[in-house]
Coordinates of C-alpha atoms in Angstrom, one line a residue:
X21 CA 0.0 0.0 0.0
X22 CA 3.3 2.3 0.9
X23 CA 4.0 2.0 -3.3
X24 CA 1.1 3.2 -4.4
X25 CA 0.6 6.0 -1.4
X26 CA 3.8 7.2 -3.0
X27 CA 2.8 7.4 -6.1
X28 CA -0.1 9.2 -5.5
X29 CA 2.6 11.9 -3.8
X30 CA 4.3 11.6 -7.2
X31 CA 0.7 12.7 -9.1
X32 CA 0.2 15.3 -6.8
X33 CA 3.9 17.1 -7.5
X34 CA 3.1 16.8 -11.1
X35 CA -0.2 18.3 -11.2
X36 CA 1.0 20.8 -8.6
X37 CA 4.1 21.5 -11.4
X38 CA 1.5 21.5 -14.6
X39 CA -0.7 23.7 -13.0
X40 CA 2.6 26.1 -12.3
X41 CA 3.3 25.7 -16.0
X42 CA -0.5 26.8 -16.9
X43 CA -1.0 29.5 -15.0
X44 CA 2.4 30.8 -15.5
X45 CA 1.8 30.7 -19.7
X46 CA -1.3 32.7 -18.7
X47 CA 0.2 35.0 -16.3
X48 CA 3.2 35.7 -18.3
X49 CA 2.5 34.8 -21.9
X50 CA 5.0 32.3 -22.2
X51 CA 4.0 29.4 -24.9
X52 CA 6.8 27.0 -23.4
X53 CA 4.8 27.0 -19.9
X54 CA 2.1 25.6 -21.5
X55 CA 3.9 23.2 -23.2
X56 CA 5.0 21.7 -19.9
X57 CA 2.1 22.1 -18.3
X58 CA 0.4 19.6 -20.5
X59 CA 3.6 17.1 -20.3
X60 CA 3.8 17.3 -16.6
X61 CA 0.2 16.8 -16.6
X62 CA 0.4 13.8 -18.8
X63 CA 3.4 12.7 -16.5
X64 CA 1.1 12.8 -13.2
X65 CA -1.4 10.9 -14.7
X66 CA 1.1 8.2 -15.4
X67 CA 1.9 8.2 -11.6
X68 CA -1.6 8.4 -10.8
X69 CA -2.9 5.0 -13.1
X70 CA 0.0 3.6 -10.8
X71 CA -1.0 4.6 -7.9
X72 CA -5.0 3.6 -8.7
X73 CA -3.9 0.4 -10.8
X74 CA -1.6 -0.8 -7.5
X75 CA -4.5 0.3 -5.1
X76 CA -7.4 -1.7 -6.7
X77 CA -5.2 -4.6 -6.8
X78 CA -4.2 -4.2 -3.2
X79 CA -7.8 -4.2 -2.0
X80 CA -9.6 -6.0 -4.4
X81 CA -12.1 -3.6 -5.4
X82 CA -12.3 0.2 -7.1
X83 CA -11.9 3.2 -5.8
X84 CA -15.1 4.3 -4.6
X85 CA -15.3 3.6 -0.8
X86 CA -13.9 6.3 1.0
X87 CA -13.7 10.0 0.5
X88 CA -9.8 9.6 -0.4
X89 CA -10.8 7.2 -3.2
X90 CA -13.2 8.9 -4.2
X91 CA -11.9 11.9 -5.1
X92 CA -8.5 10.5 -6.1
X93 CA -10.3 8.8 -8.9
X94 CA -12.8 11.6 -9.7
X95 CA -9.4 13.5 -10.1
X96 CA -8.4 10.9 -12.6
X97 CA -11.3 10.7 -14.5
X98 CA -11.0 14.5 -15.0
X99 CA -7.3 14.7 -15.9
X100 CA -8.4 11.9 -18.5
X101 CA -11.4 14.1 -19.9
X102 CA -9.4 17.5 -20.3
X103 CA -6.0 15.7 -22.1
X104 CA -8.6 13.8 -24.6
X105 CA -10.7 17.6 -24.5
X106 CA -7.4 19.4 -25.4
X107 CA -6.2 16.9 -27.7
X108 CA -9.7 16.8 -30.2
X109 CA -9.6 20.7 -29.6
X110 CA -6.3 22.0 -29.6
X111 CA -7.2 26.0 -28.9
X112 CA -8.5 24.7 -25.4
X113 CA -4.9 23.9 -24.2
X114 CA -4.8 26.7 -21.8
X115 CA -8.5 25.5 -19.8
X116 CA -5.4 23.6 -17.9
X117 CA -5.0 26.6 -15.7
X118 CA -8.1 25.8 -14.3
X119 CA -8.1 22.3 -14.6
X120 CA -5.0 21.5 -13.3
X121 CA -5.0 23.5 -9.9
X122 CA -8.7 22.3 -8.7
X123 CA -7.4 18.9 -9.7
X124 CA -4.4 18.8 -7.1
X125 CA -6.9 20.9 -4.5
X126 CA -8.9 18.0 -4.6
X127 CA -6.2 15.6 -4.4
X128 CA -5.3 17.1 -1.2
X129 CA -8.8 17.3 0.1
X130 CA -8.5 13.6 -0.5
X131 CA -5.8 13.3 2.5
X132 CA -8.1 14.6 4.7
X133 CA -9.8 11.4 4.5
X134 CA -8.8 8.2 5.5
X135 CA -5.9 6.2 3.2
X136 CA -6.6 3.4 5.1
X137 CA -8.1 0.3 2.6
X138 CA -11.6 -1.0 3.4
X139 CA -13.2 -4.0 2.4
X140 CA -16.2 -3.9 -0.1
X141 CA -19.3 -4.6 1.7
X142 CA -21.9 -7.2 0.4
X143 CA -24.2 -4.1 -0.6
X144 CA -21.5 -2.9 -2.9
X145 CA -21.4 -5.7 -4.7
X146 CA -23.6 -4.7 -7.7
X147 CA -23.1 -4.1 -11.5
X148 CA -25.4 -1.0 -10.8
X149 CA -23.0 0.4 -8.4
X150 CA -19.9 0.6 -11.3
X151 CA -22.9 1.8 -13.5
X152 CA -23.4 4.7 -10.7
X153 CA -20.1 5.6 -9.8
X154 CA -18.8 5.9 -13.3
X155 CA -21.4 8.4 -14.5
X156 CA -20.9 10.3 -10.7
X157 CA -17.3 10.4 -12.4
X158 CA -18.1 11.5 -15.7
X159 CA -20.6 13.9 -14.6
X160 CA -17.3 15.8 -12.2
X161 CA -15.2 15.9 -14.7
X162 CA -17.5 17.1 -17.2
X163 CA -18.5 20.1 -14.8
X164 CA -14.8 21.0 -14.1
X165 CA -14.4 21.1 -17.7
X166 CA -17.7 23.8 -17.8
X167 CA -15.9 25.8 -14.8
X168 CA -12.7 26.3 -17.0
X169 CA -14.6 27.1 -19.8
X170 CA -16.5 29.8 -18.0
X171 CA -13.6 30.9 -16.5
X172 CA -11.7 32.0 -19.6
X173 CA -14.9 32.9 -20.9
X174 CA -15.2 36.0 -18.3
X175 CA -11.6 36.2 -18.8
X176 CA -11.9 37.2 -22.5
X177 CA -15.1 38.9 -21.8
X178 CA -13.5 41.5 -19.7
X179 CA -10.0 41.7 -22.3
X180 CA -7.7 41.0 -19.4
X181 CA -4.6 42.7 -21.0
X182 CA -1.8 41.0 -19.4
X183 CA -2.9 37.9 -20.5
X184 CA -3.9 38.9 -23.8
X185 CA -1.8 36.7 -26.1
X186 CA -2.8 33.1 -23.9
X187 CA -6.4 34.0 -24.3
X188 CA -6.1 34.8 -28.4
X189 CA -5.2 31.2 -28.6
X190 CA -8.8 30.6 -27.1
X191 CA -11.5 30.3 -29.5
X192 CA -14.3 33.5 -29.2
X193 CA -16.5 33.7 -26.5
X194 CA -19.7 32.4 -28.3
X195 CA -17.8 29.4 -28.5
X196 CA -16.0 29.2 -25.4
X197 CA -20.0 29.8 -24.1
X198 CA -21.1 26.9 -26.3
X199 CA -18.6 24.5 -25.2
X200 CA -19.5 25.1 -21.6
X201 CA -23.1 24.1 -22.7
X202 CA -22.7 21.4 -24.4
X203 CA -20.3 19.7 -21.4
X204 CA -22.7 21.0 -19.2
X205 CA -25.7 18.7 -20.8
X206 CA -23.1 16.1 -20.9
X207 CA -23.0 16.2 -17.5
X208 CA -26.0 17.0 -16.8
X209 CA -27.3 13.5 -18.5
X210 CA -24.0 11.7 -16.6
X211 CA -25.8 13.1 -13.0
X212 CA -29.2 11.7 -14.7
X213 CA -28.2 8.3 -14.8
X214 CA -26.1 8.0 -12.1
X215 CA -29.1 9.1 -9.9
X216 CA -31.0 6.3 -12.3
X217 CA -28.4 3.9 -11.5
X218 CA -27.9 4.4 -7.5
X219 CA -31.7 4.1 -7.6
X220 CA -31.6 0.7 -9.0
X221 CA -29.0 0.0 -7.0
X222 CA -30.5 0.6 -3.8
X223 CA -33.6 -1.3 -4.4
X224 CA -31.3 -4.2 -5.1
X225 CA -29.8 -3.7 -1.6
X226 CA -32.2 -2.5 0.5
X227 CA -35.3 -2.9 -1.2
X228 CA -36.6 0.7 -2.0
X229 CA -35.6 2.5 -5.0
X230 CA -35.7 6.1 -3.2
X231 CA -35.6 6.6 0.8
X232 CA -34.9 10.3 0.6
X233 CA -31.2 9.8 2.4
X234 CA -29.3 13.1 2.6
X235 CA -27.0 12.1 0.0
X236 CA -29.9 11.3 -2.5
X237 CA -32.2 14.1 -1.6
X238 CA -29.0 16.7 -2.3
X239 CA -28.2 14.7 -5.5
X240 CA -31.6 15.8 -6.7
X241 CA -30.7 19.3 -5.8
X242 CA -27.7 19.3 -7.6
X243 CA -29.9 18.0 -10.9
X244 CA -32.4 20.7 -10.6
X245 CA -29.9 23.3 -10.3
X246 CA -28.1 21.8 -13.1
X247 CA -31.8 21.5 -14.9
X248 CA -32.5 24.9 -14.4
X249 CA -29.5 26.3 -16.5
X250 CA -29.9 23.7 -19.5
X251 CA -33.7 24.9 -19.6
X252 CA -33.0 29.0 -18.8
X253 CA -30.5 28.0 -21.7
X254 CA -32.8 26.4 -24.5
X255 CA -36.2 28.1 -23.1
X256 CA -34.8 31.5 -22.5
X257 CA -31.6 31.5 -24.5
X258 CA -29.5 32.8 -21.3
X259 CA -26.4 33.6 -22.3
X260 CA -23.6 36.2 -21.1
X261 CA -21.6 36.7 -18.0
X262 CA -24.4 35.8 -16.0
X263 CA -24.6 32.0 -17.4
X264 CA -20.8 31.6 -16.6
X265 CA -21.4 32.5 -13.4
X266 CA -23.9 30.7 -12.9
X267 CA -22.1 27.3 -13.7
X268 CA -19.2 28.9 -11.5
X269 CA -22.0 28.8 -8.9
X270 CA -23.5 25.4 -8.9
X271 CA -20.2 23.4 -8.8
X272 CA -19.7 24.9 -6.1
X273 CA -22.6 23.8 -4.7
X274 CA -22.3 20.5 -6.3
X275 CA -18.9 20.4 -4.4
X276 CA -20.3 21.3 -1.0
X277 CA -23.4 18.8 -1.9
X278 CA -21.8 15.6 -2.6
X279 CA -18.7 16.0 -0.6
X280 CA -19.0 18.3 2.6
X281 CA -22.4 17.2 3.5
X282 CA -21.8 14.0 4.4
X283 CA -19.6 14.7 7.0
X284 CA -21.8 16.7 9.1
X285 CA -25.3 14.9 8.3
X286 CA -25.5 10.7 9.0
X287 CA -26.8 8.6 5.7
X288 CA -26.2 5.8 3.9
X289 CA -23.5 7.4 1.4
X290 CA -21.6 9.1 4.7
X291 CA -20.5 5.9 6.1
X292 CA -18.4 4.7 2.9
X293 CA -17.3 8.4 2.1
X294 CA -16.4 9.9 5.4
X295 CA -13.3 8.7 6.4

């Protein structure tokens, strides 16, 4: 377990150095910082598949039982989605200065948990489950991906001069506000049937489909207020500063939902995440 715990330092000092590389090609218009900044990232993510590859075999099951798992492998899943994001779109290179730092700030949020390994309880053991927690995944990383696209769209917005030459490689703001959109309803649908999933899930292990547990009634939140910017969006056609802001707001809240909650408020989901 030392190995992999090591590793998972190693991940950390790399996305720590890419996001250094990121923000400093933003701060100082340096092209060679961003250059790094997407090595170093690809170099943590190496170290990280270690550290998660070494850990699963160690314990026999995924990382999904504890708040350290959990995010560790949230973090991965996003690192994953913004290198293929950047790769298919090349003028979104520099959304790793926004990527790259809340990745390693959740990594070490992730410490405050337990490292210790846990075994998989019998009510774990469902295909459901890895149905769940793999569209829980996809649905973070596709709404850190809509954060860094807001970002930089309020960025150009307000023609920041000092970083003016790392945001002309940006695409406009229409389509910097489209992207976010588009990754938004992405994960928007990723929330839909992970909620789907853990439903079925939990009428597999405890015979109801819905108790109203914290976790779940919060997860709902989080889909409404996710619901109301896709339909303000195609209803309304809300657009502007105010949408970015918006999506700056509700991860946020879908941070403070899914992961602060349960450690002040007993249910189901608290017991595997908290600690």
């Amino acid at each position: 377990m030392m190995t992999s715990f090591v590793l998972f330092w190693c991940a950390i000092i790399f996305y720590v150095a890419s996001s250094v590389g990121y923000v400093g090609a933003l701060t100082f218009s340096r092209s060679g910082w961003r250059l790094w900044g997407g090595r170093l990232a690809g170099a943590g993510l190496l170290a990280h598949s270690a550290s998660l590859g070494l850990r699963w075999v160690q314990t026999g099951h995924g990382p999904y039982i504890n708040t350290f798992e959990i995010l560790s492998s949230d973090v991965w899943i996003a690192v994953v989605f913004f290198l293929i994001f950047q790769k298919s779109f090349r003028r979104l290179e520099p959304l790793g200065a926004v990527v790259m730092p809340i990745a390693f700030l959740m990594m070490g949020f992730a410490l405050m948990g337990s490292t210790e390994a846990q075994a998989l309880p019998p009510s774990l053991r469902s295909g459901w489950l890895a149905v769940h927690v793999i569209f829980a995944k996809l649905m973070v990383a596709s709404m850190i991906t809509a954060v860094a696209l807001s970002v930089f769209y309020l960025l150009k917005s307000k023609g920041v001069s000092r970083a003016q030459d790392f945001l002309d490689r940006l695409p406009g703001i229409g389509v910097l506000e489209d992207y976010a959109y588009r990754v938004t309803a992405f994960g928007f649908i990723a929330l839909t049937v992970m909620i789907i999933a853990g439903s079925i899930w939990a009428n597999y292990s405890w015979g109801e489909y819905w108790s109203w547990d914290p976790t779940e009634t919060w997860s709902l939140v989080v889909w409404f207020v996710y619901g109301l910017y896709l339909h303000g969006r195609i209803t309304f056609r809300w657009k502007g500063s105010w949408s970015a802001w918006y999506l700056l707001g509700a991860f946020v809240f879908a941070l403070i939902a899914f992961f602060v909650i349960p450690y002040f408020v007993k249910s189901l989901h608290s017991q595997y995440m908290v600690g």
